[in-house]
XYZ file of C-alpha atoms in Angstrom:
79
model
C 17.856 165.968 -92.784
C 19.875 163.373 -94.617
C 19.006 160.650 -97.077
C 18.098 158.192 -94.315
C 15.547 160.462 -92.675
C 14.135 161.500 -96.068
C 13.661 157.948 -97.326
C 10.228 157.360 -95.793
C 8.621 160.603 -96.998
C 10.038 160.040 -100.495
C 8.656 156.495 -100.609
C 5.274 157.795 -99.438
C 5.263 160.520 -102.082
C 6.164 158.123 -104.891
C 3.556 155.615 -103.687
C 0.863 158.272 -103.553
C 1.831 159.503 -107.012
C 1.011 155.990 -108.246
C -2.285 156.214 -106.314
C -1.373 153.027 -104.496
C -2.300 152.019 -100.987
C 0.374 150.806 -98.606
C -1.115 147.356 -99.123
C -0.532 147.543 -102.885
C 3.085 148.671 -102.496
C 3.684 145.958 -99.916
C 2.302 143.339 -102.289
C 4.461 144.532 -105.196
C 7.593 144.764 -103.033
C 6.914 141.472 -101.201
C 6.908 143.257 -97.833
C 4.452 143.516 -94.961
C 2.018 146.461 -95.061
C 2.858 147.448 -91.502
C 6.548 147.600 -92.436
C 5.732 149.999 -95.291
C 4.023 152.239 -92.723
C 7.035 152.094 -90.422
C 9.345 153.041 -93.307
C 7.128 155.920 -94.413
C 6.929 157.300 -90.854
C 10.687 157.021 -90.457
C 10.377 154.551 -87.589
C 12.779 152.132 -89.301
C 15.586 152.395 -91.820
C 15.269 149.728 -94.510
C 18.158 147.543 -95.577
C 19.655 147.952 -99.024
C 17.770 144.836 -100.169
C 14.473 146.310 -98.945
C 15.251 149.646 -100.590
C 15.861 147.765 -103.851
C 12.525 145.944 -103.514
C 10.759 149.260 -102.970
C 12.528 150.932 -105.892
C 11.631 148.046 -108.194
C 8.005 148.112 -107.075
C 7.895 151.891 -107.565
C 9.445 151.491 -111.034
C 12.285 153.790 -110.013
C 16.005 153.005 -110.214
C 17.449 152.575 -106.725
C 20.116 155.167 -107.513
C 17.415 157.706 -108.408
C 15.448 156.899 -105.249
C 18.524 157.487 -103.121
C 19.448 160.633 -105.052
C 16.045 162.199 -104.486
C 16.334 161.317 -100.783
C 19.597 163.255 -100.691
C 18.297 166.323 -102.505
C 14.510 166.556 -102.315
C 12.565 165.108 -99.384
C 9.297 166.112 -101.045
C 9.700 163.184 -103.425
C 9.490 165.386 -106.493
C 11.416 162.852 -108.569
C 10.379 162.942 -112.224
C 10.899 159.655 -114.043
């Protein structure tokens, strides 16, 4: 698995760590809730702009979000 296929599970893990619903993350990232679900399931690969919106909403630097996708699909990123 590479960073693209790990992105969704990492986003899900970070969202759940915040104890947020998909709706809450979507609201904070200015995205549609159904799109968050598609990202988390790996059905779609978000654009760089969308990845930045998610990172900002998750209070995680985009570079750190991508790095954890490359190295740890469990989302065990520690801020």
